[in-house]
Amino acid sequence: MNTTELQKVKQRYNIVGNCDGLNRAIDVALQVAPTDLSVLIIGESGVGKEIIPRIIHDNSPRRREKYFAINCGSIPEGTIDSELFGHEKGSFTGAIGESEGYFGVANKGTIFLDEVGELPMATQARLLRVLETGEYIRVGGQKIMKTDVRIVAATNVNMRKAISEGRFREDLYYRLNTIPIQIPPLRDRGEDILLLFRLFAMQMAEKYHLPKITLSDEAKSIMLKYKWPGNVRQLKNITEQMSVLSREREISGEAIHKFIPEDTESTQLATLNTTGSHSYESEREILYKILYELRGNVSDLRREMNNLRKQLDTAHNATVTPAGTNLPSIIAEQPAPIPPTPRTSPTVQDAVAEEISEPESLNLEDIGRQMVEKALDRNGGNRKKAAQELGISDRTLYRRIKQYGLDK
């Protein structure tokens, strides 16, 4: 494509930039537009991938038909099949009528599937069938439906890695990736960064009637060296911030550091590498461990409450016996009490009698405190043995010690 035609396309879609990678992406989009081949647009989040599908559709034989842009990552997994392929009346709760779905409504047109790497595996199988045969079945239906739809997909996921981890079907990847288009990240676009900055600064000045901001030479150098992890979206946000918050309309190198971190290396986008050990299986294992630990804590608390309840019932029965009932056999077998003698100091029997007579006026927390104190005393302060005696975990005992202030 010659430069004149390329500039016309950029003006039509308000595309700013002259880097080779961007020009190549636009050129490939225009070449593939007259065909019905599937296209996969690859690029980081915020680079402007959504412009390419629009160029493809507007320059294709389907340009007078419907065009739908669907963000696959924003649709809940439980409803995405219904959204894409439609459903029959009564197929699930809330399905009060039938729905054609996007593939039914967009017949003869184009569907742009953004964040296609987020599709559930079951939906990927349905999408593969549409790509291969043009056929699909509505949710809850049995009739085979036909559609003629051009599919353009986009992703910021490392698809090779997703395939190796079992998160994306390899056969679907090859069907979507008939024509790949790579959108370069902003940090690789050189002087385009300054062109985009001028555009966003001018838009802010016109919209809010503000003096237009400019950059000093030092600020320009900093902008070009910055890694821009959020790409064009981040550049626009920062330009808007500077337009509103900067008192000086020429942004100096010192002033720009208020909006851009100084450590440029730490801001590089965390791309999905092929040598990392990250796996969704490991994340699930961590979640399972957390849930198991929480369940254990709940079980410990329940067991502790049952023990405290039993202690309360025993103490209450030992001090208040209903009329007409016999004392428990273990109490009846005790030897007759020794006649009281003038006491000069508390005896063991006195201490026991005082313990039995007080629980009626104590609350549950006081009983728990006494149990923990006694268990620790009997085990010489050994928390592990005390926890085993109380029938609770070491962690629960530690929480109780902190709660009752016994760690002082």
mmCIF file of C-alpha atoms in Angstrom:
data_model
loop_
_atom_site.group_PDB
_atom_site.id
_atom_site.type_symbol
_atom_site.label_atom_id
_atom_site.label_comp_id
_atom_site.label_asym_id
_atom_site.label_seq_id
_atom_site.Cartn_x
_atom_site.Cartn_y
_atom_site.Cartn_z
ATOM 1 C CA MET A 1 0.000 0.000 0.000
ATOM 2 C CA ASN A 2 1.301 3.438 -0.839
ATOM 3 C CA THR A 3 1.709 6.177 1.751
ATOM 4 C CA THR A 4 -1.238 8.248 0.493
ATOM 5 C CA GLU A 5 -3.762 5.414 0.880
ATOM 6 C CA LEU A 6 -2.353 4.559 4.303
ATOM 7 C CA GLN A 7 -2.728 8.143 5.493
ATOM 8 C CA LYS A 8 -6.357 8.216 4.311
ATOM 9 C CA VAL A 9 -7.129 5.137 6.387
ATOM 10 C CA LYS A 10 -5.426 6.666 9.440
ATOM 11 C CA GLN A 11 -7.396 9.870 9.092
ATOM 12 C CA ARG A 12 -10.683 7.984 8.735
ATOM 13 C CA TYR A 13 -10.132 5.984 11.926
ATOM 14 C CA ASN A 14 -8.251 8.705 13.807
ATOM 15 C CA ILE A 15 -5.067 6.600 14.007
ATOM 16 C CA VAL A 16 -1.964 8.505 15.092
ATOM 17 C CA GLY A 17 1.509 7.118 14.492
ATOM 18 C CA ASN A 18 4.016 6.235 11.797
ATOM 19 C CA CYS A 19 5.972 3.305 13.228
ATOM 20 C CA ASP A 20 6.597 0.358 10.915
ATOM 21 C CA GLY A 21 4.764 -2.144 13.151
ATOM 22 C CA LEU A 22 1.561 -0.085 13.152
ATOM 23 C CA ASN A 23 1.718 0.523 9.389
ATOM 24 C CA ARG A 24 2.241 -3.186 8.798
ATOM 25 C CA ALA A 25 -0.803 -4.098 10.925
ATOM 26 C CA ILE A 26 -3.054 -1.685 8.995
ATOM 27 C CA ASP A 27 -1.721 -2.952 5.666
ATOM 28 C CA VAL A 28 -2.430 -6.606 6.554
ATOM 29 C CA ALA A 29 -5.937 -5.701 7.776
ATOM 30 C CA LEU A 30 -6.759 -4.049 4.438
ATOM 31 C CA GLN A 31 -5.354 -6.990 2.466
ATOM 32 C CA VAL A 32 -7.367 -9.600 4.376
ATOM 33 C CA ALA A 33 -10.600 -7.555 4.506
ATOM 34 C CA PRO A 34 -12.045 -8.726 1.114
ATOM 35 C CA THR A 35 -11.752 -12.389 2.205
ATOM 36 C CA ASP A 36 -13.674 -14.379 4.826
ATOM 37 C CA LEU A 37 -10.562 -15.681 6.566
ATOM 38 C CA SER A 38 -10.472 -15.616 10.367
ATOM 39 C CA VAL A 39 -8.119 -13.066 11.886
ATOM 40 C CA LEU A 40 -6.418 -13.129 15.285
ATOM 41 C CA ILE A 41 -5.150 -9.778 16.571
ATOM 42 C CA ILE A 42 -2.376 -10.099 19.132
ATOM 43 C CA GLY A 43 -1.173 -7.318 21.399
ATOM 44 C CA GLU A 44 -0.907 -6.073 24.941
ATOM 45 C CA SER A 45 -3.820 -4.486 26.753
ATOM 46 C CA GLY A 46 -4.359 -0.856 25.791
ATOM 47 C CA VAL A 47 -2.595 -0.854 22.404
ATOM 48 C CA GLY A 48 -5.802 -0.216 20.442
ATOM 49 C CA LYS A 49 -6.589 -3.666 19.027
ATOM 50 C CA GLU A 50 -10.275 -2.759 18.610
ATOM 51 C CA ILE A 51 -9.527 -0.510 15.605
ATOM 52 C CA ILE A 52 -8.310 -3.341 13.350
ATOM 53 C CA PRO A 53 -11.605 -5.358 13.304
ATOM 54 C CA ARG A 54 -13.483 -2.198 12.376
ATOM 55 C CA ILE A 55 -11.090 -1.592 9.451
ATOM 56 C CA ILE A 56 -11.541 -5.201 8.301
ATOM 57 C CA HIS A 57 -15.348 -5.047 8.447
ATOM 58 C CA ASP A 58 -15.677 -1.626 6.793
ATOM 59 C CA ASN A 59 -13.498 -2.712 3.878
ATOM 60 C CA SER A 60 -15.105 -6.137 3.371
ATOM 61 C CA PRO A 61 -18.142 -7.248 1.303
ATOM 62 C CA ARG A 62 -20.018 -7.468 4.646
ATOM 63 C CA ARG A 63 -19.676 -3.757 5.395
ATOM 64 C CA ARG A 64 -23.435 -3.153 4.983
ATOM 65 C CA GLU A 65 -24.281 -5.943 7.422
ATOM 66 C CA LYS A 66 -24.180 -5.895 11.227
ATOM 67 C CA TYR A 67 -20.979 -5.650 13.237
ATOM 68 C CA PHE A 68 -20.783 -6.706 16.895
ATOM 69 C CA ALA A 69 -17.828 -6.214 19.259
ATOM 70 C CA ILE A 70 -18.056 -8.626 22.204
ATOM 71 C CA ASN A 71 -15.748 -8.608 25.224
ATOM 72 C CA CYS A 72 -15.570 -12.284 26.183
ATOM 73 C CA GLY A 73 -13.911 -11.518 29.505
ATOM 74 C CA SER A 74 -16.814 -9.379 30.731
ATOM 75 C CA ILE A 75 -19.571 -11.981 30.245
ATOM 76 C CA PRO A 76 -20.117 -14.433 33.154
ATOM 77 C CA GLU A 77 -19.212 -18.029 32.361
ATOM 78 C CA GLY A 78 -22.738 -19.240 33.149
ATOM 79 C CA THR A 79 -24.385 -16.995 30.546
ATOM 80 C CA ILE A 80 -21.803 -16.646 27.783
ATOM 81 C CA ASP A 81 -23.160 -19.585 25.736
ATOM 82 C CA SER A 82 -26.616 -18.036 25.830
ATOM 83 C CA GLU A 83 -25.236 -14.619 24.850
ATOM 84 C CA LEU A 84 -23.311 -15.985 21.879
ATOM 85 C CA PHE A 85 -25.511 -18.806 20.619
ATOM 86 C CA GLY A 86 -28.940 -17.947 21.995
ATOM 87 C CA HIS A 87 -31.335 -20.081 24.074
ATOM 88 C CA GLU A 88 -34.753 -21.665 23.965
ATOM 89 C CA LYS A 89 -37.668 -20.609 26.129
ATOM 90 C CA GLY A 90 -37.506 -22.223 29.580
ATOM 91 C CA SER A 91 -33.984 -23.605 29.046
ATOM 92 C CA PHE A 92 -32.858 -22.073 32.349
ATOM 93 C CA THR A 93 -34.226 -19.902 35.142
ATOM 94 C CA GLY A 94 -35.167 -16.521 33.722
ATOM 95 C CA ALA A 95 -35.372 -17.694 30.097
ATOM 96 C CA ILE A 96 -38.899 -16.347 29.598
ATOM 97 C CA GLY A 97 -38.500 -16.291 25.840
ATOM 98 C CA GLU A 98 -36.179 -17.514 23.136
ATOM 99 C CA SER A 99 -33.060 -15.612 22.062
ATOM 100 C CA GLU A 100 -31.137 -15.737 18.803
ATOM 101 C CA GLY A 101 -27.795 -14.823 20.359
ATOM 102 C CA TYR A 102 -25.073 -12.821 18.639
ATOM 103 C CA PHE A 103 -24.367 -15.510 16.047
ATOM 104 C CA GLY A 104 -27.992 -15.519 15.023
ATOM 105 C CA VAL A 105 -28.423 -11.749 14.902
ATOM 106 C CA ALA A 106 -25.087 -11.138 13.138
ATOM 107 C CA ASN A 107 -25.791 -13.513 10.265
ATOM 108 C CA LYS A 108 -23.995 -12.265 7.112
ATOM 109 C CA GLY A 109 -22.077 -9.759 9.271
ATOM 110 C CA THR A 110 -18.928 -9.664 11.424
ATOM 111 C CA ILE A 111 -18.346 -10.551 15.077
ATOM 112 C CA PHE A 112 -15.292 -9.249 16.921
ATOM 113 C CA LEU A 113 -14.437 -11.471 19.909
ATOM 114 C CA ASP A 114 -12.186 -9.432 22.189
ATOM 115 C CA GLU A 115 -10.248 -11.282 24.936
ATOM 116 C CA VAL A 116 -11.030 -14.588 23.214
ATOM 117 C CA GLY A 117 -8.469 -16.290 25.454
ATOM 118 C CA GLU A 118 -10.917 -15.913 28.377
ATOM 119 C CA LEU A 119 -13.568 -18.177 26.828
ATOM 120 C CA PRO A 120 -14.508 -21.292 28.865
ATOM 121 C CA MET A 121 -13.512 -24.633 27.348
ATOM 122 C CA ALA A 122 -17.127 -25.655 26.618
ATOM 123 C CA THR A 123 -17.736 -22.408 24.734
ATOM 124 C CA GLN A 124 -14.501 -22.919 22.795
ATOM 125 C CA ALA A 125 -15.885 -26.229 21.485
ATOM 126 C CA ARG A 126 -19.077 -24.503 20.304
ATOM 127 C CA LEU A 127 -17.062 -21.723 18.648
ATOM 128 C CA LEU A 128 -14.865 -24.257 16.857
ATOM 129 C CA ARG A 129 -17.949 -25.905 15.374
ATOM 130 C CA VAL A 130 -19.218 -22.557 14.090
ATOM 131 C CA LEU A 131 -15.864 -21.821 12.474
ATOM 132 C CA GLU A 132 -15.690 -25.238 10.793
ATOM 133 C CA THR A 133 -19.302 -25.805 9.716
ATOM 134 C CA GLY A 134 -21.267 -22.611 10.401
ATOM 135 C CA GLU A 135 -23.566 -24.663 12.654
ATOM 136 C CA TYR A 136 -24.533 -24.267 16.303
ATOM 137 C CA ILE A 137 -27.282 -25.290 18.729
ATOM 138 C CA ARG A 138 -29.002 -22.892 21.082
ATOM 139 C CA VAL A 139 -28.802 -23.496 24.814
ATOM 140 C CA GLY A 140 -31.596 -25.901 25.721
ATOM 141 C CA GLY A 141 -32.403 -26.580 22.077
ATOM 142 C CA GLN A 142 -32.004 -29.525 19.721
ATOM 143 C CA LYS A 143 -32.403 -27.913 16.326
ATOM 144 C CA ILE A 144 -29.203 -27.218 14.408
ATOM 145 C CA MET A 145 -28.955 -23.551 13.440
ATOM 146 C CA LYS A 146 -26.924 -22.145 10.559
ATOM 147 C CA THR A 147 -25.056 -18.843 10.429
ATOM 148 C CA ASP A 148 -22.681 -17.090 8.064
ATOM 149 C CA VAL A 149 -20.483 -14.887 10.239
ATOM 150 C CA ARG A 150 -16.979 -13.493 9.788
ATOM 151 C CA ILE A 151 -15.029 -13.845 13.033
ATOM 152 C CA VAL A 152 -12.206 -11.551 14.064
ATOM 153 C CA ALA A 153 -10.665 -12.296 17.472
ATOM 154 C CA ALA A 154 -8.186 -10.506 19.714
ATOM 155 C CA THR A 155 -6.186 -11.482 22.764
ATOM 156 C CA ASN A 156 -3.474 -10.199 25.077
ATOM 157 C CA VAL A 157 -2.807 -13.714 26.410
ATOM 158 C CA ASN A 158 0.199 -15.828 25.479
ATOM 159 C CA MET A 159 -1.826 -18.395 23.540
ATOM 160 C CA ARG A 160 0.980 -20.938 23.310
ATOM 161 C CA LYS A 161 1.265 -20.988 27.070
ATOM 162 C CA ALA A 162 -2.514 -21.159 27.503
ATOM 163 C CA ILE A 163 -2.592 -24.194 25.193
ATOM 164 C CA SER A 164 0.200 -25.953 27.112
ATOM 165 C CA GLU A 165 -1.668 -25.340 30.386
ATOM 166 C CA GLY A 166 -4.899 -26.760 28.976
ATOM 167 C CA ARG A 167 -6.775 -23.445 29.083
ATOM 168 C CA PHE A 168 -7.255 -23.058 25.335
ATOM 169 C CA ARG A 169 -7.947 -25.554 22.560
ATOM 170 C CA GLU A 170 -5.096 -25.924 20.111
ATOM 171 C CA ASP A 171 -7.412 -26.696 17.175
ATOM 172 C CA LEU A 172 -9.437 -23.543 17.865
ATOM 173 C CA TYR A 173 -6.246 -21.488 18.045
ATOM 174 C CA TYR A 174 -5.217 -22.569 14.554
ATOM 175 C CA ARG A 175 -8.706 -21.873 13.193
ATOM 176 C CA LEU A 176 -8.680 -18.345 14.622
ATOM 177 C CA ASN A 177 -5.054 -17.675 13.734
ATOM 178 C CA THR A 178 -5.457 -18.057 9.971
ATOM 179 C CA ILE A 179 -4.218 -14.484 9.564
ATOM 180 C CA PRO A 180 -2.321 -13.125 12.609
ATOM 181 C CA ILE A 181 -1.948 -9.363 13.078
ATOM 182 C CA GLN A 182 0.509 -8.101 15.698
ATOM 183 C CA ILE A 183 -0.064 -4.658 17.239
ATOM 184 C CA PRO A 184 3.200 -3.238 18.676
ATOM 185 C CA PRO A 185 3.279 -1.979 22.287
ATOM 186 C CA LEU A 186 3.609 1.762 22.794
ATOM 187 C CA ARG A 187 7.172 1.498 24.150
ATOM 188 C CA ASP A 188 8.281 0.160 20.737
ATOM 189 C CA ARG A 189 6.651 2.946 18.722
ATOM 190 C CA GLY A 190 9.289 5.636 19.316
ATOM 191 C CA GLU A 191 8.233 9.140 18.250
ATOM 192 C CA ASP A 192 4.580 8.006 18.102
ATOM 193 C CA ILE A 193 4.518 8.557 21.873
ATOM 194 C CA LEU A 194 5.031 12.303 21.412
ATOM 195 C CA LEU A 195 2.516 12.471 18.554
ATOM 196 C CA LEU A 196 -0.129 10.799 20.704
ATOM 197 C CA PHE A 197 0.699 13.094 23.616
ATOM 198 C CA ARG A 198 0.114 16.167 21.430
ATOM 199 C CA LEU A 199 -3.198 14.741 20.229
ATOM 200 C CA PHE A 200 -4.490 14.031 23.748
ATOM 201 C CA ALA A 201 -3.241 17.409 25.026
ATOM 202 C CA MET A 202 -5.053 19.203 22.219
ATOM 203 C CA GLN A 203 -8.271 17.257 22.876
ATOM 204 C CA MET A 204 -8.178 18.190 26.569
ATOM 205 C CA ALA A 205 -7.513 21.865 25.775
ATOM 206 C CA GLU A 206 -10.462 22.025 23.360
ATOM 207 C CA LYS A 207 -12.860 20.065 25.540
ATOM 208 C CA TYR A 208 -12.250 21.934 28.799
ATOM 209 C CA HIS A 209 -11.028 25.274 27.424
ATOM 210 C CA LEU A 210 -7.595 24.935 29.015
ATOM 211 C CA PRO A 211 -4.236 26.224 27.776
ATOM 212 C CA LYS A 212 -2.549 23.425 25.869
ATOM 213 C CA ILE A 213 0.323 21.707 27.694
ATOM 214 C CA THR A 214 3.699 21.044 26.046
ATOM 215 C CA LEU A 215 6.811 19.096 27.004
ATOM 216 C CA SER A 216 10.352 20.294 27.602
ATOM 217 C CA ASP A 217 13.213 18.422 25.929
ATOM 218 C CA GLU A 218 14.003 16.646 29.189
ATOM 219 C CA ALA A 219 10.359 15.638 29.639
ATOM 220 C CA LYS A 220 10.252 14.314 26.072
ATOM 221 C CA SER A 221 13.307 12.163 26.771
ATOM 222 C CA ILE A 222 11.668 10.736 29.889
ATOM 223 C CA MET A 223 8.457 9.980 27.969
ATOM 224 C CA LEU A 224 10.401 8.106 25.281
ATOM 225 C CA LYS A 225 12.359 6.025 27.826
ATOM 226 C CA TYR A 226 9.325 5.059 29.915
ATOM 227 C CA LYS A 227 8.036 1.502 29.352
ATOM 228 C CA TRP A 228 4.293 2.359 29.228
ATOM 229 C CA PRO A 229 2.844 -0.849 30.706
ATOM 230 C CA GLY A 230 -0.685 0.470 30.054
ATOM 231 C CA ASN A 231 0.214 1.509 26.507
ATOM 232 C CA VAL A 232 -1.941 4.133 24.716
ATOM 233 C CA ARG A 233 -4.640 4.016 27.401
ATOM 234 C CA GLN A 234 -2.097 4.901 30.081
ATOM 235 C CA LEU A 235 -0.569 7.686 27.982
ATOM 236 C CA LYS A 236 -3.990 9.264 27.526
ATOM 237 C CA ASN A 237 -4.724 9.109 31.261
ATOM 238 C CA ILE A 238 -1.396 10.691 32.187
ATOM 239 C CA THR A 239 -1.824 13.446 29.592
ATOM 240 C CA GLU A 240 -5.279 14.237 30.992
ATOM 241 C CA GLN A 241 -3.869 14.370 34.531
ATOM 242 C CA MET A 242 -1.106 16.763 33.516
ATOM 243 C CA SER A 243 -3.566 18.968 31.605
ATOM 244 C CA VAL A 244 -5.738 19.433 34.672
ATOM 245 C CA LEU A 245 -3.261 19.362 37.565
ATOM 246 C CA SER A 246 -0.145 21.119 36.230
ATOM 247 C CA ARG A 247 0.081 24.836 36.983
ATOM 248 C CA GLU A 248 2.851 25.328 34.422
ATOM 249 C CA ARG A 249 1.770 24.619 30.844
ATOM 250 C CA GLU A 250 5.257 23.505 29.814
ATOM 251 C CA ILE A 251 5.941 20.246 31.625
ATOM 252 C CA SER A 252 9.539 20.046 32.828
ATOM 253 C CA GLY A 253 11.535 16.916 33.534
ATOM 254 C CA GLU A 254 11.106 17.456 37.263
ATOM 255 C CA ALA A 255 7.344 18.014 37.002
ATOM 256 C CA ILE A 256 6.758 14.948 34.854
ATOM 257 C CA HIS A 257 8.079 12.679 37.614
ATOM 258 C CA LYS A 258 4.944 13.527 39.574
ATOM 259 C CA PHE A 259 2.991 11.580 36.973
ATOM 260 C CA ILE A 260 5.511 8.979 35.756
ATOM 261 C CA PRO A 261 7.523 6.694 38.102
ATOM 262 C CA GLU A 262 11.270 7.283 38.024
ATOM 263 C CA ASP A 263 12.156 3.577 37.998
ATOM 264 C CA THR A 264 11.306 2.883 34.374
ATOM 265 C CA GLU A 265 12.464 -0.731 34.491
ATOM 266 C CA SER A 266 9.980 -1.639 37.222
ATOM 267 C CA THR A 267 7.072 -0.424 35.087
ATOM 268 C CA GLN A 268 7.588 -2.821 32.203
ATOM 269 C CA LEU A 269 4.526 -4.876 31.401
ATOM 270 C CA ALA A 270 4.553 -8.285 33.014
ATOM 271 C CA THR A 271 4.276 -10.379 29.874
ATOM 272 C CA LEU A 272 3.452 -14.073 29.941
ATOM 273 C CA ASN A 273 6.808 -15.825 29.518
ATOM 274 C CA THR A 274 7.327 -19.341 28.245
ATOM 275 C CA THR A 275 9.754 -20.442 30.940
ATOM 276 C CA GLY A 276 7.758 -19.468 34.036
ATOM 277 C CA SER A 277 6.238 -22.054 36.364
ATOM 278 C CA HIS A 278 2.915 -20.246 36.797
ATOM 279 C CA SER A 279 -0.064 -22.552 36.539
ATOM 280 C CA TYR A 280 -3.740 -22.253 37.296
ATOM 281 C CA GLU A 281 -3.454 -25.670 38.942
ATOM 282 C CA SER A 282 -1.145 -24.197 41.596
ATOM 283 C CA GLU A 283 -3.602 -21.338 42.190
ATOM 284 C CA ARG A 284 -6.395 -23.842 42.716
ATOM 285 C CA GLU A 285 -4.219 -25.770 45.164
ATOM 286 C CA ILE A 286 -3.616 -22.593 47.186
ATOM 287 C CA LEU A 287 -7.347 -21.873 47.283
ATOM 288 C CA TYR A 288 -8.071 -25.432 48.368
ATOM 289 C CA LYS A 289 -5.506 -25.139 51.180
ATOM 290 C CA ILE A 290 -7.030 -21.878 52.392
ATOM 291 C CA LEU A 291 -10.533 -23.339 52.335
ATOM 292 C CA TYR A 292 -9.349 -26.471 54.141
ATOM 293 C CA GLU A 293 -7.656 -24.370 56.822
ATOM 294 C CA LEU A 294 -10.753 -22.225 57.273
ATOM 295 C CA ARG A 295 -12.875 -25.343 57.608
ATOM 296 C CA GLY A 296 -10.453 -26.637 60.236
ATOM 297 C CA ASN A 297 -10.692 -23.398 62.184
ATOM 298 C CA VAL A 298 -14.493 -23.566 62.137
ATOM 299 C CA SER A 299 -14.344 -27.170 63.355
ATOM 300 C CA ASP A 300 -11.987 -26.166 66.171
ATOM 301 C CA LEU A 301 -14.293 -23.365 67.243
ATOM 302 C CA ARG A 302 -17.307 -25.667 67.171
ATOM 303 C CA ARG A 303 -15.477 -28.293 69.213
ATOM 304 C CA GLU A 304 -14.352 -25.689 71.723
ATOM 305 C CA MET A 305 -17.889 -24.353 72.143
ATOM 306 C CA ASN A 306 -19.196 -27.883 72.705
ATOM 307 C CA ASN A 307 -16.550 -28.462 75.384
ATOM 308 C CA LEU A 308 -17.441 -25.203 77.094
ATOM 309 C CA ARG A 309 -21.134 -26.053 76.956
ATOM 310 C CA LYS A 310 -20.466 -29.441 78.574
ATOM 311 C CA GLN A 311 -18.418 -27.778 81.304
ATOM 312 C CA LEU A 312 -21.256 -25.353 81.998
ATOM 313 C CA ASP A 313 -23.822 -28.180 82.150
ATOM 314 C CA THR A 314 -21.610 -30.213 84.508
ATOM 315 C CA ALA A 315 -20.978 -27.256 86.800
ATOM 316 C CA HIS A 316 -24.657 -26.355 86.851
ATOM 317 C CA ASN A 317 -25.751 -29.921 87.662
ATOM 318 C CA ALA A 318 -23.169 -30.146 90.438
ATOM 319 C CA THR A 319 -24.532 -27.074 92.256
ATOM 320 C CA VAL A 320 -28.263 -27.088 91.479
ATOM 321 C CA THR A 321 -29.960 -30.505 91.555
ATOM 322 C CA PRO A 322 -33.715 -30.517 90.796
ATOM 323 C CA ALA A 323 -35.995 -31.839 93.569
ATOM 324 C CA GLY A 324 -36.944 -35.494 93.311
ATOM 325 C CA THR A 325 -33.803 -36.521 91.428
ATOM 326 C CA ASN A 326 -30.838 -38.509 92.616
ATOM 327 C CA LEU A 327 -27.322 -37.167 92.605
ATOM 328 C CA PRO A 328 -25.052 -38.633 89.974
ATOM 329 C CA SER A 329 -23.515 -41.894 91.094
ATOM 330 C CA ILE A 330 -20.016 -40.478 90.982
ATOM 331 C CA ILE A 331 -21.001 -37.894 93.643
ATOM 332 C CA ALA A 332 -22.932 -40.426 95.754
ATOM 333 C CA GLU A 333 -19.838 -42.594 96.070
ATOM 334 C CA GLN A 334 -17.730 -39.812 97.535
ATOM 335 C CA PRO A 335 -16.792 -40.163 101.268
ATOM 336 C CA ALA A 336 -18.719 -38.115 103.836
ATOM 337 C CA PRO A 337 -17.418 -34.592 104.166
ATOM 338 C CA ILE A 338 -15.003 -33.879 107.000
ATOM 339 C CA PRO A 339 -16.541 -31.687 109.712
ATOM 340 C CA PRO A 340 -15.476 -28.079 109.319
ATOM 341 C CA THR A 341 -12.478 -26.967 111.290
ATOM 342 C CA PRO A 342 -11.217 -23.499 111.987
ATOM 343 C CA ARG A 343 -9.249 -22.656 108.904
ATOM 344 C CA THR A 344 -6.108 -20.674 108.914
ATOM 345 C CA SER A 345 -5.410 -20.979 105.217
ATOM 346 C CA PRO A 346 -7.351 -22.132 102.117
ATOM 347 C CA THR A 347 -7.334 -25.902 101.665
ATOM 348 C CA VAL A 348 -7.698 -27.926 98.510
ATOM 349 C CA GLN A 349 -11.275 -28.819 99.451
ATOM 350 C CA ASP A 350 -12.086 -25.143 100.002
ATOM 351 C CA ALA A 351 -10.737 -24.305 96.549
ATOM 352 C CA VAL A 352 -12.804 -27.040 94.930
ATOM 353 C CA ALA A 353 -15.950 -25.924 96.745
ATOM 354 C CA GLU A 354 -15.425 -22.348 95.609
ATOM 355 C CA GLU A 355 -14.948 -23.428 91.998
ATOM 356 C CA ILE A 356 -18.185 -25.413 91.982
ATOM 357 C CA SER A 357 -20.293 -22.720 93.539
ATOM 358 C CA GLU A 358 -19.301 -19.853 91.243
ATOM 359 C CA PRO A 359 -20.158 -20.850 87.645
ATOM 360 C CA GLU A 360 -23.783 -19.786 87.995
ATOM 361 C CA SER A 361 -22.681 -16.162 87.939
ATOM 362 C CA LEU A 362 -19.936 -16.530 85.309
ATOM 363 C CA ASN A 363 -20.347 -16.020 81.602
ATOM 364 C CA LEU A 364 -18.970 -18.248 78.869
ATOM 365 C CA GLU A 365 -15.802 -16.218 78.451
ATOM 366 C CA ASP A 366 -14.934 -16.530 82.158
ATOM 367 C CA ILE A 367 -15.346 -20.317 82.011
ATOM 368 C CA GLY A 368 -13.159 -20.477 78.899
ATOM 369 C CA ARG A 369 -10.478 -18.392 80.585
ATOM 370 C CA GLN A 370 -10.456 -20.691 83.632
ATOM 371 C CA MET A 371 -10.178 -23.789 81.442
ATOM 372 C CA VAL A 372 -7.236 -22.359 79.497
ATOM 373 C CA GLU A 373 -5.458 -21.226 82.685
ATOM 374 C CA LYS A 374 -5.864 -24.642 84.324
ATOM 375 C CA ALA A 375 -4.752 -26.529 81.234
ATOM 376 C CA LEU A 376 -1.615 -24.401 80.991
ATOM 377 C CA ASP A 377 -0.913 -24.838 84.716
ATOM 378 C CA ARG A 378 -1.342 -28.618 84.589
ATOM 379 C CA ASN A 379 1.024 -28.860 81.607
ATOM 380 C CA GLY A 380 3.682 -26.504 82.973
ATOM 381 C CA GLY A 381 2.924 -23.837 80.352
ATOM 382 C CA ASN A 382 3.368 -26.249 77.429
ATOM 383 C CA ARG A 383 0.867 -24.924 74.903
ATOM 384 C CA LYS A 384 0.900 -27.956 72.641
ATOM 385 C CA LYS A 385 0.004 -30.338 75.498
ATOM 386 C CA ALA A 386 -2.553 -27.885 76.861
ATOM 387 C CA ALA A 387 -4.229 -27.682 73.429
ATOM 388 C CA GLN A 388 -4.376 -31.480 73.201
ATOM 389 C CA GLU A 389 -5.944 -31.671 76.674
ATOM 390 C CA LEU A 390 -8.588 -29.073 75.718
ATOM 391 C CA GLY A 391 -9.286 -30.784 72.395
ATOM 392 C CA ILE A 392 -8.452 -27.713 70.290
ATOM 393 C CA SER A 393 -5.710 -26.801 67.824
ATOM 394 C CA ASP A 394 -2.518 -24.946 68.752
ATOM 395 C CA ARG A 395 -3.696 -21.961 66.713
ATOM 396 C CA THR A 396 -7.044 -21.804 68.496
ATOM 397 C CA LEU A 397 -5.321 -22.024 71.880
ATOM 398 C CA TYR A 398 -2.970 -19.193 70.870
ATOM 399 C CA ARG A 399 -5.951 -17.033 69.903
ATOM 400 C CA ARG A 400 -7.592 -17.756 73.261
ATOM 401 C CA ILE A 401 -4.417 -16.883 75.159
ATOM 402 C CA LYS A 402 -4.263 -13.540 73.320
ATOM 403 C CA GLN A 403 -7.995 -12.966 73.834
ATOM 404 C CA TYR A 404 -7.870 -13.613 77.587
ATOM 405 C CA GLY A 405 -4.635 -11.644 78.070
ATOM 406 C CA LEU A 406 -2.746 -14.683 79.375
ATOM 407 C CA ASP A 407 0.368 -14.002 77.310
ATOM 408 C CA LYS A 408 1.516 -11.162 79.542
#
